[in-house]
Coordinates of C-alpha atoms and ligand atoms in Angstrom, one line a residue:
M1 CA 47.7 61.6 -154.1
S2 CA 46.1 63.6 -151.7
P3 CA 48.2 65.9 -149.9
I4 CA 48.9 64.5 -146.3
S5 CA 47.7 66.9 -143.6
A6 CA 49.9 65.7 -140.1
P7 CA 47.5 65.4 -137.4
T8 CA 49.2 68.0 -135.3
P9 CA 50.7 70.5 -137.4
S10 CA 53.4 72.3 -135.1
L11 CA 54.4 68.7 -134.1
T12 CA 57.8 67.7 -135.0
L13 CA 58.1 64.1 -135.8
D14 CA 60.1 62.2 -132.5
P15 CA 61.9 58.6 -133.8
H16 CA 61.4 57.6 -130.0
S17 CA 57.4 57.5 -129.7
F18 CA 54.9 55.5 -131.0
A19 CA 52.1 58.1 -129.9
Q20 CA 49.9 58.9 -132.4
G21 CA 46.0 60.5 -132.5
P22 CA 44.4 63.2 -130.7
A23 CA 45.8 65.6 -128.3
L24 CA 45.8 64.9 -124.6
A25 CA 45.2 67.5 -122.4
H26 CA 45.3 66.1 -118.7
L27 CA 46.2 62.9 -117.1
M28 CA 44.5 61.5 -114.0
L29 CA 46.8 58.8 -112.3
A30 CA 45.3 56.5 -109.5
L31 CA 48.3 54.0 -108.2
A32 CA 49.2 52.2 -105.4
V33 CA 52.6 51.6 -104.2
D34 CA 53.1 48.1 -103.5
F35 CA 56.7 47.7 -101.9
A36 CA 56.1 43.9 -101.2
N37 CA 55.7 43.2 -104.8
Q38 CA 57.6 46.0 -106.4
T39 CA 54.6 47.2 -108.5
L40 CA 52.7 50.3 -109.2
A41 CA 48.9 49.1 -109.8
G42 CA 45.9 51.5 -111.0
S43 CA 44.9 53.6 -113.6
A44 CA 45.7 56.2 -116.1
T45 CA 42.9 58.4 -117.4
W46 CA 43.9 60.8 -120.4
R47 CA 41.5 63.7 -121.1
L48 CA 41.2 64.8 -124.8
A49 CA 41.9 68.0 -125.6
T50 CA 38.6 67.8 -127.8
P51 CA 36.2 65.1 -127.9
S52 CA 37.5 63.1 -131.0
A53 CA 35.6 63.4 -133.9
E54 CA 38.9 63.1 -136.7
F55 CA 40.6 60.4 -134.9
T56 CA 39.7 56.7 -134.6
E57 CA 42.5 55.6 -132.9
L58 CA 44.9 57.0 -129.8
V59 CA 48.6 55.1 -129.7
L60 CA 50.2 55.5 -126.7
D61 CA 53.8 54.3 -125.5
T62 CA 54.5 51.4 -122.9
R63 CA 57.4 49.4 -122.4
D64 CA 57.1 46.3 -119.8
L65 CA 53.3 47.1 -118.3
V66 CA 50.7 44.8 -118.2
I67 CA 47.4 46.5 -119.4
E68 CA 44.4 45.1 -117.5
Q69 CA 41.5 46.8 -119.0
V70 CA 40.8 49.6 -121.5
W71 CA 37.6 51.9 -122.0
A72 CA 36.9 55.0 -123.7
N73 CA 35.9 57.0 -121.1
A74 CA 36.7 58.3 -117.7
A75 CA 34.9 56.1 -115.3
G76 CA 35.7 52.9 -116.8
T77 CA 32.6 51.6 -117.0
G78 CA 30.7 49.6 -119.6
P79 CA 32.3 47.8 -122.5
E80 CA 36.1 47.8 -122.5
A81 CA 37.5 49.6 -125.9
P82 CA 39.4 47.1 -128.7
H83 CA 43.0 47.5 -128.1
T84 CA 46.0 45.8 -129.1
L85 CA 49.8 46.1 -127.8
G86 CA 51.9 46.1 -130.8
T87 CA 55.8 44.1 -131.2
P88 CA 58.0 44.7 -128.5
D89 CA 60.9 46.9 -129.5
A90 CA 64.1 46.5 -126.6
T91 CA 64.4 50.4 -126.5
L92 CA 60.9 52.0 -127.6
G93 CA 58.7 49.3 -126.0
Q94 CA 55.0 48.6 -127.4
A95 CA 52.4 50.5 -129.0
L96 CA 49.3 50.6 -127.1
R97 CA 46.1 51.1 -129.8
I98 CA 43.1 51.9 -128.7
A99 CA 39.8 52.4 -130.7
L100 CA 38.0 55.7 -130.2
P101 CA 34.5 55.7 -130.7
A102 CA 33.3 59.0 -132.3
G103 CA 32.8 61.5 -129.5
T104 CA 35.5 60.0 -127.2
A105 CA 36.2 62.5 -124.7
A106 CA 38.5 60.3 -122.2
V107 CA 40.2 56.9 -122.1
R108 CA 40.9 54.8 -119.1
I109 CA 44.0 52.1 -118.7
A110 CA 44.0 50.0 -115.6
Y111 CA 47.2 48.8 -115.3
R112 CA 50.5 47.3 -113.6
T113 CA 54.0 48.0 -113.5
S114 CA 56.3 44.9 -114.1
P115 CA 59.3 44.9 -111.2
Q116 CA 61.6 45.3 -113.9
A117 CA 60.3 48.9 -115.0
A118 CA 63.0 50.5 -116.2
A119 CA 62.2 53.7 -114.5
L120 CA 61.6 52.8 -111.3
Q121 CA 64.5 51.9 -108.7
W122 CA 62.7 49.6 -105.6
L123 CA 65.6 50.1 -102.8
A124 CA 65.7 48.0 -99.6
P125 CA 65.9 49.9 -96.8
A126 CA 69.7 49.0 -96.1
Q127 CA 70.2 50.9 -99.9
T128 CA 69.1 53.9 -98.0
A129 CA 70.2 56.2 -95.0
G130 CA 67.4 55.1 -92.7
R131 CA 65.3 52.0 -92.0
Y132 CA 62.5 52.1 -94.4
P133 CA 62.1 51.0 -98.1
F134 CA 62.4 53.9 -101.3
L135 CA 61.2 54.0 -104.3
F136 CA 62.0 56.6 -106.9
T137 CA 61.4 57.5 -110.6
Q138 CA 63.6 58.4 -113.5
S139 CA 61.5 58.9 -116.7
Q140 CA 64.1 60.9 -118.9
A141 CA 64.8 60.2 -121.6
I142 CA 62.1 57.6 -122.5
L143 CA 61.5 55.4 -119.4
A144 CA 57.8 57.8 -118.5
R145 CA 56.2 54.8 -120.6
T146 CA 57.6 52.1 -118.1
W147 CA 55.7 53.1 -115.3
L148 CA 52.5 54.5 -117.0
P149 CA 50.9 54.3 -120.7
C150 CA 51.6 57.8 -122.1
P151 CA 52.5 59.8 -124.9
D152 CA 56.3 59.7 -124.1
S153 CA 57.2 62.4 -126.5
P154 CA 58.7 65.8 -125.0
G155 CA 56.8 67.3 -128.0
R156 CA 53.3 66.5 -126.1
R157 CA 52.2 68.2 -122.9
F158 CA 49.5 67.7 -120.4
S159 CA 49.0 68.5 -116.9
Y160 CA 48.0 66.3 -114.0
E161 CA 46.7 65.0 -111.0
A162 CA 47.5 61.8 -109.1
G163 CA 46.4 59.9 -106.1
V164 CA 48.9 57.7 -104.9
E165 CA 48.3 55.3 -102.0
I166 CA 50.7 53.4 -99.9
L167 CA 50.3 49.8 -99.3
G168 CA 52.0 48.2 -96.3
E169 CA 52.1 47.9 -92.4
E170 CA 55.0 51.2 -92.8
R171 CA 52.6 53.1 -95.2
G172 CA 52.3 55.3 -92.1
Q173 CA 56.0 56.3 -92.2
L174 CA 56.2 57.0 -95.7
L175 CA 56.1 60.2 -97.8
A176 CA 55.0 60.6 -101.4
L177 CA 56.3 63.1 -103.5
M178 CA 55.9 64.0 -107.4
S179 CA 56.6 66.5 -109.8
A180 CA 53.8 68.7 -108.5
E181 CA 52.2 70.4 -105.6
N182 CA 53.8 68.2 -102.8
P183 CA 52.2 67.8 -99.0
Q184 CA 54.9 69.0 -96.5
A185 CA 53.9 65.9 -93.7
T186 CA 53.3 62.2 -94.0
A187 CA 49.9 61.0 -94.1
A188 CA 49.2 58.5 -91.5
D189 CA 46.8 56.6 -93.7
G190 CA 49.1 56.6 -96.8
H191 CA 47.3 58.4 -99.1
Y192 CA 48.5 61.4 -101.2
H193 CA 47.2 63.9 -104.0
F194 CA 48.9 65.9 -106.1
R195 CA 48.4 68.5 -108.9
Q196 CA 50.5 69.9 -111.6
L197 CA 48.6 72.6 -113.7
Q198 CA 50.7 73.5 -115.9
P199 CA 51.3 71.1 -118.9
V200 CA 54.1 69.0 -118.7
P201 CA 55.9 66.6 -121.3
A202 CA 56.2 62.8 -119.9
Y203 CA 59.5 62.9 -119.5
L204 CA 59.2 65.5 -116.5
L205 CA 56.7 63.0 -114.6
A206 CA 58.3 62.1 -111.5
L207 CA 57.5 60.1 -108.1
A208 CA 59.6 59.3 -105.2
V209 CA 58.5 57.3 -102.0
G210 CA 60.3 57.2 -98.9
R211 CA 60.8 57.8 -95.3
L212 CA 61.0 61.9 -95.8
D213 CA 61.2 64.8 -93.7
F214 CA 60.7 68.5 -95.0
A215 CA 62.7 71.6 -93.8
P216 CA 61.5 75.2 -95.5
L217 CA 64.4 77.3 -96.6
S218 CA 62.2 80.4 -97.2
T219 CA 58.5 80.9 -98.2
R220 CA 58.9 79.0 -101.2
T221 CA 62.0 77.1 -101.3
G222 CA 63.0 74.1 -99.2
I223 CA 64.4 70.8 -98.8
Y224 CA 62.8 66.8 -98.6
A225 CA 65.6 64.4 -97.3
E226 CA 65.8 61.2 -95.3
P227 CA 65.9 62.2 -91.6
A228 CA 69.4 61.3 -91.3
T229 CA 70.6 63.5 -94.4
L230 CA 68.2 66.6 -93.6
P231 CA 70.1 68.4 -91.4
R232 CA 73.2 68.4 -93.7
A233 CA 71.4 69.4 -97.0
T234 CA 69.5 72.3 -95.9
H235 CA 73.3 73.6 -94.6
E236 CA 74.6 72.6 -98.6
F237 CA 71.3 74.3 -100.2
G238 CA 71.3 77.5 -97.7
E239 CA 71.5 80.0 -101.1
L240 CA 68.4 78.3 -102.7
D241 CA 66.3 81.0 -102.5
H242 CA 69.4 83.3 -103.5
M243 CA 69.6 81.1 -106.9
V244 CA 65.9 81.3 -107.6
Q245 CA 66.1 85.3 -107.3
A246 CA 69.1 85.5 -109.4
A247 CA 67.3 83.3 -112.3
E248 CA 64.5 85.3 -112.1
Q249 CA 66.6 88.6 -112.6
L250 CA 68.2 87.1 -115.5
Y251 CA 65.2 85.7 -117.5
G252 CA 62.1 86.0 -116.1
N253 CA 59.7 84.7 -113.5
Y254 CA 59.7 81.4 -112.0
R255 CA 56.6 80.0 -113.5
W256 CA 56.2 76.6 -111.2
G257 CA 55.1 78.1 -107.7
R258 CA 57.0 76.5 -105.4
Y259 CA 61.1 75.2 -105.9
D260 CA 62.0 72.2 -103.3
L261 CA 64.5 69.7 -103.8
L262 CA 64.7 66.0 -102.9
V263 CA 67.6 64.6 -102.0
L264 CA 68.1 61.2 -103.1
P265 CA 69.5 57.9 -102.0
S266 CA 73.0 57.5 -103.1
S267 CA 72.1 55.0 -105.9
F268 CA 70.2 57.8 -107.8
P269 CA 72.0 57.6 -111.3
F270 CA 72.2 61.2 -112.2
G271 CA 73.6 64.3 -110.4
G272 CA 70.2 65.8 -110.8
M273 CA 67.1 65.5 -112.4
E274 CA 65.0 68.9 -113.3
N275 CA 61.5 67.1 -112.2
P276 CA 59.2 70.2 -111.8
C277 CA 58.6 71.9 -108.6
L278 CA 61.0 69.0 -107.4
T279 CA 64.1 68.8 -108.5
F280 CA 65.8 65.3 -107.6
V281 CA 69.4 65.4 -106.9
T282 CA 72.2 62.8 -105.8
P283 CA 73.5 63.1 -102.1
N284 CA 77.1 63.1 -103.3
I285 CA 76.9 66.9 -104.0
L286 CA 76.4 67.4 -100.0
A287 CA 80.8 68.2 -100.1
G288 CA 79.8 70.3 -96.7
D289 CA 81.3 73.5 -97.9
R290 CA 78.5 74.1 -100.7
S291 CA 81.6 73.7 -103.4
L292 CA 78.9 71.3 -105.8
T293 CA 76.1 73.6 -105.7
S294 CA 76.2 74.5 -109.5
L295 CA 74.5 71.3 -110.1
V296 CA 71.3 72.6 -108.1
A297 CA 71.6 75.9 -110.4
H298 CA 71.6 74.1 -113.7
E299 CA 68.7 72.0 -112.3
L300 CA 67.1 75.1 -111.2
A301 CA 67.5 76.6 -114.4
H302 CA 65.9 74.1 -116.4
S303 CA 62.6 75.6 -115.1
W304 CA 63.2 77.9 -118.1
S305 CA 65.3 75.8 -120.4
G306 CA 64.0 72.7 -121.0
N307 CA 60.2 72.5 -118.6
L308 CA 59.5 75.9 -120.1
V309 CA 60.4 75.5 -123.6
T310 CA 61.1 72.2 -124.4
N311 CA 63.1 70.6 -126.8
A312 CA 61.0 68.7 -129.6
T313 CA 62.5 65.5 -129.5
W314 CA 66.0 64.0 -128.2
N315 CA 67.9 65.2 -131.2
D316 CA 67.2 68.7 -130.1
F317 CA 68.5 68.0 -126.7
W318 CA 71.1 70.6 -126.7
L319 CA 67.8 73.1 -127.0
N320 CA 67.7 71.8 -123.2
E321 CA 71.1 71.4 -121.8
G322 CA 73.4 73.8 -123.6
F323 CA 71.0 76.9 -122.6
T324 CA 70.6 75.2 -119.3
V325 CA 74.6 75.1 -119.0
Y326 CA 75.1 78.9 -120.1
F327 CA 72.1 79.7 -117.6
E328 CA 74.0 77.8 -114.7
R329 CA 77.2 79.7 -115.0
R330 CA 75.0 83.2 -115.3
I331 CA 73.5 82.4 -111.9
M332 CA 76.8 81.1 -110.4
E333 CA 78.1 84.4 -111.6
Q334 CA 75.2 86.3 -110.1
L335 CA 76.2 84.8 -106.5
Y336 CA 79.4 84.0 -106.7
G337 CA 81.3 86.7 -109.0
R338 CA 83.0 86.2 -112.4
P339 CA 86.0 84.3 -111.4
Y340 CA 83.7 81.4 -109.9
A341 CA 82.1 81.3 -113.0
D342 CA 85.0 81.6 -115.1
M343 CA 86.5 78.3 -113.2
L344 CA 83.2 76.4 -114.4
Q345 CA 83.9 77.6 -118.2
V346 CA 87.1 76.4 -118.4
L347 CA 86.6 73.0 -116.7
G348 CA 83.2 72.7 -118.9
E349 CA 85.5 73.4 -122.2
A350 CA 87.9 70.7 -121.0
D351 CA 85.0 68.1 -120.7
L352 CA 83.9 69.1 -124.3
H353 CA 87.9 68.9 -125.5
H354 CA 87.8 65.6 -123.6
T355 CA 84.4 64.0 -125.4
L356 CA 85.1 65.8 -128.8
Q357 CA 88.5 63.7 -128.4
E358 CA 86.6 60.0 -127.5
L359 CA 84.3 60.4 -130.0
G360 CA 86.3 62.1 -133.2
P361 CA 85.2 65.2 -134.4
A362 CA 82.8 63.7 -137.1
S363 CA 80.3 62.7 -134.4
A364 CA 80.5 66.2 -132.8
A365 CA 77.3 68.0 -134.5
T366 CA 75.2 69.8 -131.9
R367 CA 72.3 68.2 -133.2
L368 CA 71.9 64.3 -132.5
H369 CA 70.9 61.9 -135.0
L370 CA 69.3 59.4 -132.6
A371 CA 66.5 57.6 -134.5
G372 CA 67.2 53.8 -134.1
R373 CA 69.3 54.6 -131.2
N374 CA 68.5 54.3 -127.5
P375 CA 68.4 58.0 -126.6
D376 CA 70.2 57.5 -123.7
D377 CA 73.5 56.1 -125.0
G378 CA 73.9 58.7 -127.5
L379 CA 72.8 62.2 -125.2
N380 CA 76.4 63.4 -124.2
D381 CA 78.6 66.2 -123.3
I382 CA 78.2 67.7 -126.6
A383 CA 74.8 69.2 -126.5
Y384 CA 75.8 70.6 -122.8
E385 CA 78.8 72.4 -123.7
K386 CA 79.1 72.9 -127.4
G387 CA 75.7 74.3 -127.0
C388 CA 76.5 76.6 -124.1
L389 CA 79.8 77.5 -126.2
L390 CA 77.0 78.5 -129.0
L391 CA 75.6 81.1 -126.4
L392 CA 78.9 82.4 -125.3
T393 CA 79.5 83.0 -128.9
L394 CA 76.2 84.9 -129.1
E395 CA 77.6 86.9 -126.0
H396 CA 80.6 87.8 -127.4
L397 CA 78.9 89.0 -131.0
V398 CA 76.2 91.0 -129.5
G399 CA 76.9 91.5 -126.3
R400 CA 75.1 90.9 -122.8
P401 CA 72.3 93.2 -123.0
R402 CA 70.9 92.1 -126.2
L403 CA 71.3 88.5 -125.7
D404 CA 69.6 88.6 -122.3
A405 CA 66.4 90.3 -123.8
F406 CA 66.7 88.0 -126.6
I407 CA 66.6 84.7 -124.1
T408 CA 64.0 86.4 -121.3
E409 CA 61.6 86.8 -124.9
Y410 CA 62.2 83.5 -126.0
F411 CA 61.3 81.8 -122.6
A412 CA 58.2 84.2 -122.4
R413 CA 57.0 83.5 -126.0
F414 CA 57.3 80.2 -126.2
A415 CA 56.7 78.6 -122.4
F416 CA 54.9 75.5 -122.3
Q417 CA 55.6 74.8 -125.9
S418 CA 58.4 72.5 -127.8
M419 CA 61.1 74.0 -129.6
D420 CA 63.3 72.2 -132.4
T421 CA 66.4 72.9 -133.9
D422 CA 65.3 74.5 -137.2
R423 CA 63.1 76.9 -135.7
F424 CA 65.3 77.8 -133.3
A425 CA 67.4 79.0 -136.1
S426 CA 65.3 80.8 -137.8
Y427 CA 64.3 82.5 -134.6
L428 CA 67.2 83.6 -133.8
T429 CA 68.4 85.1 -137.3
Q430 CA 65.3 86.7 -137.1
A431 CA 65.0 88.1 -133.6
L432 CA 68.4 89.0 -132.8
L433 CA 71.0 88.7 -135.3
T434 CA 71.3 91.2 -138.3
P435 CA 72.5 89.9 -141.5
A436 CA 76.1 90.7 -141.2
E437 CA 75.9 88.8 -137.6
A438 CA 74.4 85.7 -139.2
A439 CA 77.1 85.8 -141.8
H440 CA 79.8 86.2 -139.1
L441 CA 78.4 83.3 -136.9
N442 CA 77.9 80.9 -139.4
L443 CA 75.1 78.9 -137.3
P444 CA 75.1 75.6 -139.7
A445 CA 78.5 75.0 -138.8
W446 CA 77.8 75.3 -135.2
L447 CA 74.5 72.8 -135.6
D448 CA 75.4 70.0 -138.0
G449 CA 79.7 70.8 -137.9
P450 CA 82.1 68.6 -137.0
G451 CA 84.0 69.6 -134.0
L452 CA 84.0 73.4 -133.0
P453 CA 83.9 75.9 -135.3
P454 CA 86.8 78.4 -135.8
G455 CA 86.5 81.2 -133.8
A456 CA 84.8 79.5 -130.9
P457 CA 85.6 81.3 -127.7
T458 CA 88.1 79.6 -125.4
A459 CA 87.5 80.7 -121.5
T460 CA 90.6 81.8 -119.1
S461 CA 90.2 81.5 -115.5
A462 CA 92.9 83.8 -113.2
R463 CA 92.1 80.8 -110.1
L464 CA 92.8 78.1 -112.3
A465 CA 95.9 79.4 -113.9
G466 CA 96.8 79.5 -110.3
V467 CA 96.6 76.1 -110.1
D468 CA 98.7 75.8 -113.2
A469 CA 101.5 77.7 -111.3
V470 CA 101.3 75.0 -108.3
L471 CA 101.4 71.9 -111.2
A472 CA 104.4 73.8 -112.8
R473 CA 106.1 73.9 -109.3
L474 CA 105.3 70.9 -108.4
A475 CA 106.8 69.2 -111.7
T476 CA 109.8 70.7 -110.9
G477 CA 110.2 69.3 -107.3
T478 CA 108.9 71.5 -105.0
P479 CA 107.8 69.2 -102.3
P480 CA 104.0 69.5 -102.1
A481 CA 103.9 70.3 -98.1
E482 CA 105.3 73.7 -99.1
L483 CA 102.2 74.5 -101.4
H484 CA 99.6 74.1 -98.7
Y485 CA 99.6 77.9 -98.0
I486 CA 98.2 78.0 -101.3
T487 CA 95.9 74.9 -101.8
K488 CA 94.6 75.7 -98.4
E489 CA 92.3 78.1 -100.2
W490 CA 91.1 75.9 -102.9
S491 CA 87.7 75.0 -103.9
S492 CA 86.4 71.7 -105.2
Q493 CA 87.1 73.3 -109.0
E494 CA 90.5 74.3 -107.9
W495 CA 91.3 70.4 -106.9
E496 CA 89.6 69.0 -110.1
H497 CA 91.7 71.2 -112.1
F498 CA 94.8 69.8 -110.3
L499 CA 94.2 66.3 -110.5
R500 CA 93.0 66.6 -113.9
G501 CA 96.5 68.4 -114.8
L502 CA 98.5 65.9 -113.1
P503 CA 100.6 63.6 -115.7
P504 CA 98.0 60.9 -116.5
T505 CA 100.6 58.4 -115.2
L506 CA 102.6 58.9 -112.2
P507 CA 104.8 56.2 -110.6
A508 CA 103.1 54.8 -107.1
E509 CA 105.4 56.8 -104.9
A510 CA 104.7 60.1 -106.1
V511 CA 101.4 59.4 -106.1
A512 CA 101.8 58.2 -102.4
R513 CA 103.5 61.6 -102.0
L514 CA 100.4 63.7 -103.2
D515 CA 97.8 61.4 -101.3
A516 CA 100.0 62.3 -97.8
A517 CA 100.4 65.9 -98.7
F518 CA 96.6 66.7 -99.7
H519 CA 94.6 63.6 -98.5
F520 CA 92.9 62.8 -101.5
T521 CA 91.9 59.3 -100.5
A522 CA 90.2 60.4 -97.6
S523 CA 88.2 62.9 -99.2
G524 CA 84.3 63.2 -98.6
N525 CA 83.9 64.6 -102.1
A526 CA 82.6 62.6 -104.7
E527 CA 84.0 64.4 -107.5
L528 CA 87.5 64.8 -106.0
L529 CA 87.2 61.0 -105.8
A530 CA 86.3 60.3 -109.0
A531 CA 88.9 62.2 -110.4
W532 CA 91.8 61.0 -108.2
F533 CA 90.8 57.3 -108.0
P534 CA 92.1 56.5 -111.9
L535 CA 95.2 58.5 -111.0
A536 CA 95.6 56.0 -108.0
L537 CA 94.5 52.7 -110.6
R538 CA 97.3 53.6 -113.1
A539 CA 99.6 54.1 -110.7
G540 CA 99.0 50.7 -109.0
Y541 CA 98.6 52.6 -105.8
A542 CA 97.2 50.1 -103.5
P543 CA 96.1 52.2 -100.2
A544 CA 93.1 54.1 -102.1
D545 CA 91.7 50.3 -103.6
A546 CA 89.4 49.8 -100.5
A547 CA 88.1 53.7 -100.9
L548 CA 87.5 53.0 -104.5
E549 CA 85.5 50.0 -103.8
N550 CA 83.5 51.7 -101.4
F551 CA 82.6 54.3 -103.4
L552 CA 81.6 52.1 -106.5
R553 CA 79.3 50.0 -103.9
H554 CA 77.6 53.1 -102.6
V555 CA 77.9 55.9 -105.6
G556 CA 75.0 55.1 -108.3
R557 CA 75.8 57.9 -110.4
R558 CA 76.4 57.0 -113.5
K559 CA 78.7 59.6 -114.6
L560 CA 81.4 59.1 -112.3
L561 CA 81.0 55.2 -112.1
V562 CA 81.6 54.5 -116.2
P563 CA 84.7 56.5 -116.1
L564 CA 86.0 54.4 -113.1
Y565 CA 85.1 51.3 -114.1
R566 CA 87.2 52.1 -117.7
A567 CA 89.9 52.7 -115.5
L568 CA 89.9 49.6 -113.6
L569 CA 89.2 47.7 -116.5
G570 CA 92.7 49.2 -118.0
T571 CA 94.8 47.9 -115.2
P572 CA 96.4 44.4 -115.4
G573 CA 94.3 41.9 -113.8
G574 CA 91.6 45.0 -113.9
R575 CA 88.4 43.1 -115.4
A576 CA 88.8 40.3 -112.8
R577 CA 88.8 42.9 -110.2
A578 CA 86.4 45.1 -111.9
Q579 CA 83.3 42.1 -112.5
R580 CA 84.2 41.4 -108.8
I581 CA 83.2 44.9 -107.3
Y582 CA 80.7 45.0 -110.2
Q583 CA 79.0 42.0 -109.0
L584 CA 78.7 43.2 -105.3
A585 CA 77.6 46.9 -106.5
R586 CA 75.1 45.8 -109.4
P587 CA 72.3 45.6 -106.7
N588 CA 72.7 49.1 -106.1
Y589 CA 72.5 50.3 -109.2
H590 CA 69.4 52.1 -111.1
S591 CA 68.8 50.1 -114.5
V592 CA 70.3 53.6 -116.2
A593 CA 73.6 52.6 -114.7
T594 CA 73.2 49.2 -115.3
G595 CA 72.0 49.5 -118.9
T596 CA 76.1 51.3 -119.8
L597 CA 77.7 48.9 -116.8
D598 CA 76.6 45.5 -118.1
A599 CA 77.9 46.0 -121.6
L600 CA 81.1 47.6 -120.3
L601 CA 81.9 44.8 -118.1
A602 CA 80.5 42.0 -120.0
G603 CA 82.9 39.1 -121.0
G604 CA 86.1 37.7 -120.0
Ligands
BES1 N1 68.3 66.4 -117.3 C1 69.5 66.1 -117.1 C2 69.7 64.5 -116.4 C3 68.9 63.7 -117.7 C4 69.8 63.7 -119.4 C5 68.9 62.3 -117.5 C6 69.2 62.6 -120.1 C7 68.4 61.7 -118.6 C8 68.5 61.7 -119.7 C9 69.9 66.8 -116.0 O1 69.5 67.8 -116.0 C10 71.5 66.9 -116.0 O2 72.0 67.4 -117.0 N2 72.4 66.2 -114.8 C11 73.5 66.6 -114.8 C12 74.1 67.3 -113.8 C13 74.3 68.8 -114.8 C14 74.9 70.0 -113.7 C15 74.9 68.8 -115.8 C16 73.9 65.1 -114.2 O3 73.3 64.1 -113.9 O4 75.2 64.8 -114.2
ZN2 ZN1 70.4 69.5 -117.6

């Protein structure tokens, strides 16, 4: 047998992509945004890194796309290039195989999206804070292929430019934005042009169109939001430039030009998404007191961990998220001090222990095994918090100066490249650890072992210990009102710890007393509400019902919704009630959320 030579030797095999063939260097996208028909239509033109000689075929990922015409040139002229669409797979979609004549330099594909495209959410005016329709994309993990034919694997990068034209009468009111250099004002003719000159993987392609205004925060940071939301958002994120400065001081220059935030309508299925140059965030972190901005530090940190050095496949997701959680907490420490960062770490560890309990220790390895699964179902807290804990373990082992120098060097050296778990492990042992330190660390146990390795550090927080003291006093009968002088100083994090620390089932009278004293049901803080409602549900505390229903009908963030529907399902008569609310709320959810919730709420 002849030796098998991989087409691109540095590429880790990705179980979630059909993409094969020559490397693609640059994408030219031309799209018309049609709100009336809920479609994007136009063309994707891919420039090959070098004109093809060895490859006779290019294979791209697609899902639910209508492929109209394909050419083996950039102009879209002459005869079509022969192409076929493979058998559809519910998760992966269909391979688009395009025959390449010798010397092909570019491929152009005319196509349109389907109204069901999973990455896209088309919002009616009533689902926004204003009077105009809204569109946004969510490409991570493998949904980019539902809005353009592409090599949809995090190991494949390309620069891009895009021409976006908004159709319809309202075009002059709508602003288009991408994960790229962005306009700051609406164009009367509805035409926009974008450039992202740094090479990015497909999961970082993003587009949003809506009635949006821009407010600068500094020369390189600013906020896009619906007009009704913008003033609150500029206040909430007033420290954005300080965050960027802190991040740069920690791990090196910000490499993406501007850093702006886009505050989405509340149906956005995540807390945040690190789209390059333009992080997307949920409006429910607008708590009014800047108490939930660690989420922005997290998305900003991805500008290094994830967007510069990218997980090679979704099995290596912890290289994106574990590093980012560690980095996020270092940024927050820089801005708000160690006691604040310690709270975040303790709460994160509580999440981790909760997830470990839920999954069982056997399925709690840091490195994932997602082949044959939808990555969207397999990406959980383990990658985030166990990954972060590995970095904290390294911090304790070698000290911050050595670890920080290592991380800075890692981002610089592997910038704009992908990294898999094995390559990281060997780089770590070679560039940071002495043999004795490596032996002490036991990396295999961290990466592939169950549960937590012995010797995993445990954080403590003086501020959260203060919360524990209040919980103890309540348990021994102190009336809640007598504790106000302490609780009035509390942040979101302390309240979250408080709510998690209450006995899981309380009688309705006890829940009523807590609500009377601390006004949870009336809170405007989504994280607090999400921690409060399960207690109210388990207690059968009816005064929270209307607020819960309102929450479920307006918030689209999957991470908050899933535990609430679960809690609802666990109450007497809960299934019928959950299904009734879900039926009303479902039109407001993105496919990422309904994908999970449909399964949870199915059946009777
Ligand atoms: N990149 C993730 C969001 C994501 C992960 C989307 C996997 C699709 C698949 C983002 O950086 C993230 O982690 N968001 C978190 C917030 C963060 C503070 C933990 C979220 O949305 O909850
Ligand atoms: Zn993240």
